[in-house]
């Protein structure tokens, strides 16, 4: 029998060079997707109060921001639009000259190498703030899916590189894939918000996107926070319907879901570090209660360690700057 000896795990921790050699998870710029909020008007840069460092931008400023993002080496942005007019059926979501459609064209013209992903949902565009068409207080699933497919096609027509449906209606991936293919956009990938939870962490986003529901909540379509097997069924369905990339959202509080999804399906997996996750870290850092940079990197490294291949994060610019500072 082998002699008992102390296992000296610390051997690999004394020297920083050795620590660098054995590190298993490393954040890269290619992992990052930066969310941006577009508003009508000119020369607008409204700070979002609950998200320090995040702004609502008019298209001119959005393009400048995208130039900066691309120069930092961040490969992709995801766009959210706040329309001029909201109505019952969210018409501006699929209007040829809607806010997002104009934003996409402006970015693709001036920053052609930046990947433009678009969030597809109705809640920013409906007067009631719900993610679809209502009958009484119910969101009609199939009628909404028809409009989501229209919205996705209009984004593709404007030049979007990737479509990201965030609505959680049933059958939307199938409908969107079919509509994109029919219109000649079979090369455009779909990043599905596949396991999206009904989360309290979306609060600050609803300020930024002005999309708080006028009554009720999103529990009739977003997932119950307590469920894990259901996430597997949601993701499986989206893959069967044609999703190319599957997303788990939020990220930090749902690392177990990211892990299960990546282990089971092995598909490119995205995670959304949402507004509330960002706001909490920022708030504590601004109070001097935590080291903000350190916790930023720790939170994102944890998300990647759990299995995410890419992360949507409001920290993207700060992370890119951090990588430049530390890896020269
Ligand atoms: C719209 C949408 C939401 C987020 C992304 N797309 C909000 C919601 O479902 O209410 C949240 C993103 C964040 O909190 O950063 N369906
Ligand atoms: Zn929505």
Short mmCIF file of C-alpha atoms and ligand atoms in Angstrom, two decimals:
data_model
loop_
_atom_site.label_atom_id
_atom_site.label_comp_id
_atom_site.label_asym_id
_atom_site.label_seq_id
_atom_site.Cartn_x
_atom_site.Cartn_y
_atom_site.Cartn_z
CA UNK A 1 0.00 0.00 0.00
CA UNK A 2 1.25 3.47 -0.86
CA UNK A 3 2.47 5.48 2.06
CA UNK A 4 0.24 8.25 3.24
CA UNK A 5 1.65 11.67 2.56
CA UNK A 6 0.40 15.19 2.70
CA UNK A 7 -1.09 16.33 -0.63
CA UNK A 8 0.67 19.66 -1.21
CA UNK A 9 -1.83 21.54 -3.40
CA UNK A 10 -0.16 24.79 -2.44
CA UNK A 11 2.95 23.92 -4.51
CA UNK A 12 1.25 25.35 -7.58
CA UNK A 13 0.18 28.53 -5.80
CA UNK A 14 3.39 30.08 -4.49
CA UNK A 15 4.78 31.48 -7.73
CA UNK A 16 2.59 33.81 -9.81
CA UNK A 17 4.15 32.45 -13.00
CA UNK A 18 3.06 28.95 -12.07
CA UNK A 19 -0.38 30.22 -11.13
CA UNK A 20 -0.65 31.74 -14.61
CA UNK A 21 0.40 28.41 -16.16
CA UNK A 22 -2.22 26.30 -14.42
CA UNK A 23 -5.14 28.74 -14.64
CA UNK A 24 -8.10 26.91 -16.17
CA UNK A 25 -10.43 29.75 -17.14
CA UNK A 26 -9.35 32.94 -18.84
CA UNK A 27 -11.66 35.75 -19.92
CA UNK A 28 -11.07 36.96 -23.44
CA UNK A 29 -12.41 39.85 -25.46
CA UNK A 30 -14.00 37.32 -27.81
CA UNK A 31 -16.24 36.22 -24.96
CA UNK A 32 -17.92 39.61 -24.71
CA UNK A 33 -21.19 41.00 -26.07
CA UNK A 34 -22.01 44.60 -25.10
CA UNK A 35 -25.68 45.63 -24.65
CA UNK A 36 -26.66 49.09 -25.93
CA UNK A 37 -29.86 51.15 -25.66
CA UNK A 38 -30.98 53.34 -28.56
CA UNK A 39 -33.41 56.25 -28.33
CA UNK A 40 -34.86 58.64 -30.92
CA UNK A 41 -33.40 62.12 -31.29
CA UNK A 42 -29.97 63.61 -31.75
CA UNK A 43 -26.97 64.10 -29.51
CA UNK A 44 -28.65 62.27 -26.64
CA UNK A 45 -26.71 60.49 -23.92
CA UNK A 46 -29.06 59.91 -20.96
CA UNK A 47 -27.46 58.23 -17.97
CA UNK A 48 -29.45 55.27 -16.66
CA UNK A 49 -29.62 56.03 -12.95
CA UNK A 50 -29.61 52.48 -11.66
CA UNK A 51 -26.76 51.46 -14.00
CA UNK A 52 -23.76 53.77 -13.58
CA UNK A 53 -21.78 53.90 -16.83
CA UNK A 54 -24.77 52.89 -19.00
CA UNK A 55 -26.59 55.39 -21.22
CA UNK A 56 -29.52 55.67 -23.57
CA UNK A 57 -27.95 56.86 -26.83
CA UNK A 58 -29.35 58.52 -29.93
CA UNK A 59 -28.16 56.96 -33.19
CA UNK A 60 -25.33 59.48 -33.75
CA UNK A 61 -23.88 58.77 -30.31
CA UNK A 62 -24.58 55.08 -30.69
CA UNK A 63 -22.35 54.96 -33.76
CA UNK A 64 -19.56 56.77 -31.89
CA UNK A 65 -19.95 54.31 -29.04
CA UNK A 66 -19.77 51.37 -31.46
CA UNK A 67 -16.54 52.73 -32.91
CA UNK A 68 -15.08 52.81 -29.42
CA UNK A 69 -16.36 49.30 -28.68
CA UNK A 70 -14.81 47.94 -31.88
CA UNK A 71 -11.52 49.74 -31.20
CA UNK A 72 -11.40 48.06 -27.78
CA UNK A 73 -11.56 44.69 -29.52
CA UNK A 74 -15.06 43.74 -28.42
CA UNK A 75 -16.54 41.67 -31.26
CA UNK A 76 -20.28 42.23 -30.77
CA UNK A 77 -23.06 44.44 -29.47
CA UNK A 78 -26.70 43.62 -28.76
CA UNK A 79 -29.20 46.40 -29.41
CA UNK A 80 -32.32 47.39 -27.50
CA UNK A 81 -34.60 50.09 -28.91
CA UNK A 82 -36.85 52.62 -27.26
CA UNK A 83 -39.31 53.71 -29.95
CA UNK A 84 -40.82 57.09 -30.72
CA UNK A 85 -44.36 55.77 -30.31
CA UNK A 86 -45.68 52.76 -28.49
CA UNK A 87 -48.99 51.10 -29.32
CA UNK A 88 -51.03 48.01 -28.42
CA UNK A 89 -49.33 45.81 -31.02
CA UNK A 90 -45.82 47.28 -30.86
CA UNK A 91 -45.82 48.46 -34.48
CA UNK A 92 -42.42 50.10 -34.32
CA UNK A 93 -40.81 46.75 -33.48
CA UNK A 94 -41.20 45.67 -37.12
CA UNK A 95 -41.34 49.04 -38.92
CA UNK A 96 -38.87 49.50 -41.76
CA UNK A 97 -37.85 52.84 -40.29
CA UNK A 98 -38.14 51.88 -36.64
CA UNK A 99 -35.50 52.96 -34.18
CA UNK A 100 -33.61 49.64 -34.25
CA UNK A 101 -33.78 49.28 -38.01
CA UNK A 102 -32.24 52.76 -38.44
CA UNK A 103 -29.65 52.05 -35.76
CA UNK A 104 -28.57 48.82 -37.44
CA UNK A 105 -28.14 50.52 -40.82
CA UNK A 106 -26.10 53.35 -39.25
CA UNK A 107 -23.77 50.97 -37.41
CA UNK A 108 -23.28 48.62 -40.37
CA UNK A 109 -22.43 51.62 -42.56
CA UNK A 110 -19.83 53.19 -40.24
CA UNK A 111 -18.58 50.24 -38.18
CA UNK A 112 -18.93 47.32 -40.60
CA UNK A 113 -16.68 44.94 -38.65
CA UNK A 114 -18.73 45.01 -35.48
CA UNK A 115 -21.19 42.14 -35.13
CA UNK A 116 -24.70 43.53 -34.60
CA UNK A 117 -27.04 41.28 -32.65
CA UNK A 118 -30.62 42.41 -32.10
CA UNK A 119 -32.92 41.61 -29.21
CA UNK A 120 -36.30 40.52 -30.55
CA UNK A 121 -39.23 41.14 -28.22
CA UNK A 122 -42.29 43.35 -28.03
CA UNK A 123 -42.10 44.81 -24.51
CA UNK A 124 -40.13 47.93 -25.45
CA UNK A 125 -42.66 48.72 -28.18
CA UNK A 126 -46.05 48.00 -26.63
CA UNK A 127 -47.99 50.69 -24.79
CA UNK A 128 -48.74 48.18 -21.99
CA UNK A 129 -45.13 47.00 -21.72
CA UNK A 130 -45.93 43.31 -22.20
CA UNK A 131 -43.91 41.00 -24.42
CA UNK A 132 -46.74 40.39 -26.88
CA UNK A 133 -50.26 41.03 -28.07
CA UNK A 134 -52.89 41.03 -25.33
CA UNK A 135 -56.38 39.67 -25.07
CA UNK A 136 -57.62 41.05 -21.80
CA UNK A 137 -54.65 40.41 -19.56
CA UNK A 138 -53.40 37.32 -21.44
CA UNK A 139 -50.50 37.41 -23.90
CA UNK A 140 -51.67 35.61 -27.03
CA UNK A 141 -48.90 33.17 -27.92
CA UNK A 142 -49.32 32.44 -31.62
CA UNK A 143 -50.39 35.95 -32.64
CA UNK A 144 -47.30 37.27 -30.87
CA UNK A 145 -45.05 34.73 -32.55
CA UNK A 146 -46.24 35.96 -35.95
CA UNK A 147 -45.20 39.52 -35.04
CA UNK A 148 -41.86 38.36 -33.59
CA UNK A 149 -41.05 36.67 -36.89
CA UNK A 150 -41.89 39.92 -38.68
CA UNK A 151 -39.65 41.82 -36.27
CA UNK A 152 -36.77 39.39 -36.81
CA UNK A 153 -37.07 39.65 -40.60
CA UNK A 154 -37.11 43.45 -40.44
CA UNK A 155 -33.90 43.38 -38.38
CA UNK A 156 -32.27 41.08 -40.93
CA UNK A 157 -33.42 43.34 -43.78
CA UNK A 158 -31.78 46.30 -42.00
CA UNK A 159 -28.51 44.35 -41.82
CA UNK A 160 -28.48 42.59 -38.43
CA UNK A 161 -25.86 39.84 -38.19
CA UNK A 162 -27.62 37.74 -35.57
CA UNK A 163 -31.12 37.56 -34.07
CA UNK A 164 -31.73 37.09 -30.35
CA UNK A 165 -35.38 36.42 -29.40
CA UNK A 166 -35.95 37.21 -25.70
CA UNK A 167 -39.71 36.83 -25.46
CA UNK A 168 -40.14 33.21 -24.22
CA UNK A 169 -43.26 32.54 -26.32
CA UNK A 170 -43.65 28.93 -27.44
CA UNK A 171 -42.70 28.12 -31.02
CA UNK A 172 -40.95 31.42 -31.73
CA UNK A 173 -37.61 29.94 -32.75
CA UNK A 174 -39.29 27.70 -35.32
CA UNK A 175 -41.38 30.58 -36.68
CA UNK A 176 -38.43 32.98 -36.81
CA UNK A 177 -36.13 30.42 -38.48
CA UNK A 178 -38.78 29.66 -41.09
CA UNK A 179 -39.45 33.34 -41.77
CA UNK A 180 -35.75 34.22 -42.04
CA UNK A 181 -35.08 31.31 -44.39
CA UNK A 182 -38.09 32.12 -46.55
CA UNK A 183 -36.84 35.70 -46.97
CA UNK A 184 -33.35 34.54 -47.92
CA UNK A 185 -31.62 34.96 -44.55
CA UNK A 186 -30.70 31.34 -43.96
CA UNK A 187 -27.18 32.38 -43.00
CA UNK A 188 -28.29 34.54 -40.08
CA UNK A 189 -27.81 32.68 -36.77
CA UNK A 190 -30.35 32.69 -33.95
CA UNK A 191 -29.16 33.18 -30.38
CA UNK A 192 -32.14 32.11 -28.35
CA UNK A 193 -32.87 33.39 -24.87
CA UNK A 194 -33.71 29.76 -24.18
CA UNK A 195 -33.79 29.59 -20.38
CA UNK A 196 -34.93 33.01 -19.28
CA UNK A 197 -36.17 33.29 -15.72
CA UNK A 198 -38.82 35.65 -14.30
CA UNK A 199 -36.17 37.50 -12.35
CA UNK A 200 -36.03 40.43 -9.99
CA UNK A 201 -32.59 41.16 -11.43
CA UNK A 202 -34.12 42.82 -14.52
CA UNK A 203 -35.25 45.91 -12.57
CA UNK A 204 -32.61 48.39 -13.76
CA UNK A 205 -32.99 47.22 -17.38
CA UNK A 206 -36.64 48.19 -17.34
CA UNK A 207 -35.56 51.75 -16.48
CA UNK A 208 -33.06 51.70 -19.33
CA UNK A 209 -35.46 50.18 -21.88
CA UNK A 210 -38.59 51.84 -20.47
CA UNK A 211 -40.32 48.48 -20.64
CA UNK A 212 -41.91 47.95 -17.23
CA UNK A 213 -45.28 46.19 -17.67
CA UNK A 214 -48.23 48.50 -16.92
CA UNK A 215 -49.88 45.72 -14.85
CA UNK A 216 -48.96 42.22 -13.73
CA UNK A 217 -45.62 40.59 -14.43
CA UNK A 218 -43.87 38.21 -16.84
CA UNK A 219 -44.48 34.97 -14.96
CA UNK A 220 -46.84 33.57 -17.62
CA UNK A 221 -43.96 33.22 -20.07
CA UNK A 222 -40.61 33.58 -18.26
CA UNK A 223 -39.49 30.63 -16.15
CA UNK A 224 -40.06 30.02 -12.45
CA UNK A 225 -36.83 30.79 -10.59
CA UNK A 226 -37.05 27.48 -8.73
CA UNK A 227 -36.90 25.22 -11.79
CA UNK A 228 -33.95 23.45 -13.33
CA UNK A 229 -35.28 20.44 -15.29
CA UNK A 230 -37.69 22.80 -17.02
CA UNK A 231 -34.71 24.80 -18.29
CA UNK A 232 -33.41 21.66 -19.97
CA UNK A 233 -36.78 21.16 -21.68
CA UNK A 234 -36.87 24.80 -22.82
CA UNK A 235 -33.35 24.63 -24.23
CA UNK A 236 -33.98 21.29 -25.91
CA UNK A 237 -37.07 22.66 -27.64
CA UNK A 238 -35.23 25.74 -28.89
CA UNK A 239 -32.43 23.57 -30.28
CA UNK A 240 -34.97 21.35 -32.05
CA UNK A 241 -36.61 24.46 -33.48
CA UNK A 242 -33.32 25.73 -34.89
CA UNK A 243 -31.44 27.78 -32.28
CA UNK A 244 -27.72 28.04 -33.06
CA UNK A 245 -26.69 29.48 -29.71
CA UNK A 246 -28.64 29.04 -26.47
CA UNK A 247 -28.69 31.54 -23.66
CA UNK A 248 -29.22 31.30 -19.93
CA UNK A 249 -30.42 34.47 -18.19
CA UNK A 250 -29.63 35.81 -15.60
CA UNK A 251 -26.11 34.40 -15.29
CA UNK A 252 -24.54 34.68 -11.83
CA UNK A 253 -27.50 33.38 -9.81
CA UNK A 254 -28.05 30.57 -12.39
CA UNK A 255 -24.56 29.07 -12.76
CA UNK A 256 -26.03 25.61 -12.15
CA UNK A 257 -28.28 26.05 -15.18
CA UNK A 258 -25.39 27.22 -17.37
CA UNK A 259 -23.43 24.16 -16.26
CA UNK A 260 -26.25 21.72 -16.99
CA UNK A 261 -27.06 23.25 -20.37
CA UNK A 262 -23.45 23.18 -21.54
CA UNK A 263 -22.87 19.63 -20.23
CA UNK A 264 -26.03 18.21 -21.78
CA UNK A 265 -26.12 19.88 -25.18
CA UNK A 266 -22.57 21.07 -25.84
CA UNK A 267 -23.97 23.86 -28.01
CA UNK A 268 -22.40 27.32 -28.01
CA UNK A 269 -23.84 28.68 -24.79
CA UNK A 270 -24.34 32.32 -23.90
CA UNK A 271 -25.08 33.80 -20.49
CA UNK A 272 -26.56 37.22 -19.77
CA UNK A 273 -25.11 39.00 -16.75
CA UNK A 274 -28.18 41.18 -16.38
CA UNK A 275 -28.75 44.72 -15.24
CA UNK A 276 -29.35 43.87 -11.56
CA UNK A 277 -26.15 41.84 -11.35
CA UNK A 278 -24.27 44.81 -12.79
CA UNK A 279 -26.07 47.34 -10.57
CA UNK A 280 -25.29 45.43 -7.38
CA UNK A 281 -21.59 45.21 -8.12
CA UNK A 282 -21.43 48.86 -9.20
CA UNK A 283 -23.33 50.09 -6.16
CA UNK A 284 -21.14 48.22 -3.70
CA UNK A 285 -18.00 49.31 -5.53
CA UNK A 286 -19.08 52.97 -5.59
CA UNK A 287 -19.64 52.78 -1.85
CA UNK A 288 -16.14 51.40 -1.38
CA UNK A 289 -17.58 48.18 0.05
CA UNK A 290 -15.96 45.85 -2.48
CA UNK A 291 -13.12 46.09 -4.98
CA UNK A 292 -15.25 46.65 -8.08
CA UNK A 293 -12.70 45.58 -10.67
CA UNK A 294 -11.84 42.44 -8.81
CA UNK A 295 -15.47 41.41 -8.34
CA UNK A 296 -16.26 42.25 -11.97
CA UNK A 297 -13.58 39.81 -13.14
CA UNK A 298 -14.56 37.23 -10.53
CA UNK A 299 -18.24 37.33 -11.49
CA UNK A 300 -17.48 36.94 -15.20
CA UNK A 301 -14.82 34.27 -14.70
CA UNK A 302 -17.35 32.28 -12.65
CA UNK A 303 -19.89 32.50 -15.47
CA UNK A 304 -17.30 31.27 -17.96
CA UNK A 305 -16.07 28.56 -15.59
CA UNK A 306 -19.65 27.27 -15.30
CA UNK A 307 -19.68 26.70 -19.07
CA UNK A 308 -20.60 29.91 -20.87
CA UNK A 309 -18.80 30.46 -24.17
CA UNK A 310 -19.91 34.07 -24.37
CA UNK A 311 -21.27 36.62 -21.93
CA UNK A 312 -23.59 39.55 -22.49
CA UNK A 313 -22.39 42.09 -19.97
CA UNK A 314 -22.58 45.81 -19.25
CA UNK A 315 -18.97 45.46 -18.06
CA UNK A 316 -17.70 44.59 -21.57
CA UNK A 317 -15.81 47.84 -22.12
CA UNK A 318 -14.26 47.77 -18.66
CA UNK A 319 -13.22 44.15 -19.12
CA UNK A 320 -11.60 44.90 -22.47
CA UNK A 321 -9.69 47.79 -20.89
CA UNK A 322 -8.69 45.52 -18.00
CA UNK A 323 -7.38 42.88 -20.41
CA UNK A 324 -5.32 45.53 -22.24
CA UNK A 325 -3.92 46.83 -18.96
CA UNK A 326 -2.95 43.43 -17.58
CA UNK A 327 -1.83 41.38 -20.54
CA UNK A 328 0.62 43.64 -22.34
C1 LIG B 1 -36.87 42.00 -22.95
C2 LIG B 1 -35.59 41.84 -22.22
C3 LIG B 1 -35.34 42.02 -20.85
C4 LIG B 1 -33.96 41.87 -20.68
C5 LIG B 1 -33.43 41.58 -21.92
N1 LIG B 1 -34.45 41.53 -22.87
C6 LIG B 1 -36.22 42.43 -19.76
C7 LIG B 1 -37.38 41.67 -19.35
O1 LIG B 1 -37.59 40.52 -19.69
O2 LIG B 1 -38.15 42.32 -18.62
C8 LIG B 1 -33.23 42.03 -19.36
C9 LIG B 1 -31.80 42.41 -19.46
C10 LIG B 1 -31.21 42.97 -18.21
O3 LIG B 1 -31.84 42.99 -17.13
O4 LIG B 1 -30.06 43.41 -18.30
N2 LIG B 1 -37.69 40.90 -22.99
ZN1 LIG B 2 -40.08 41.27 -23.53
#
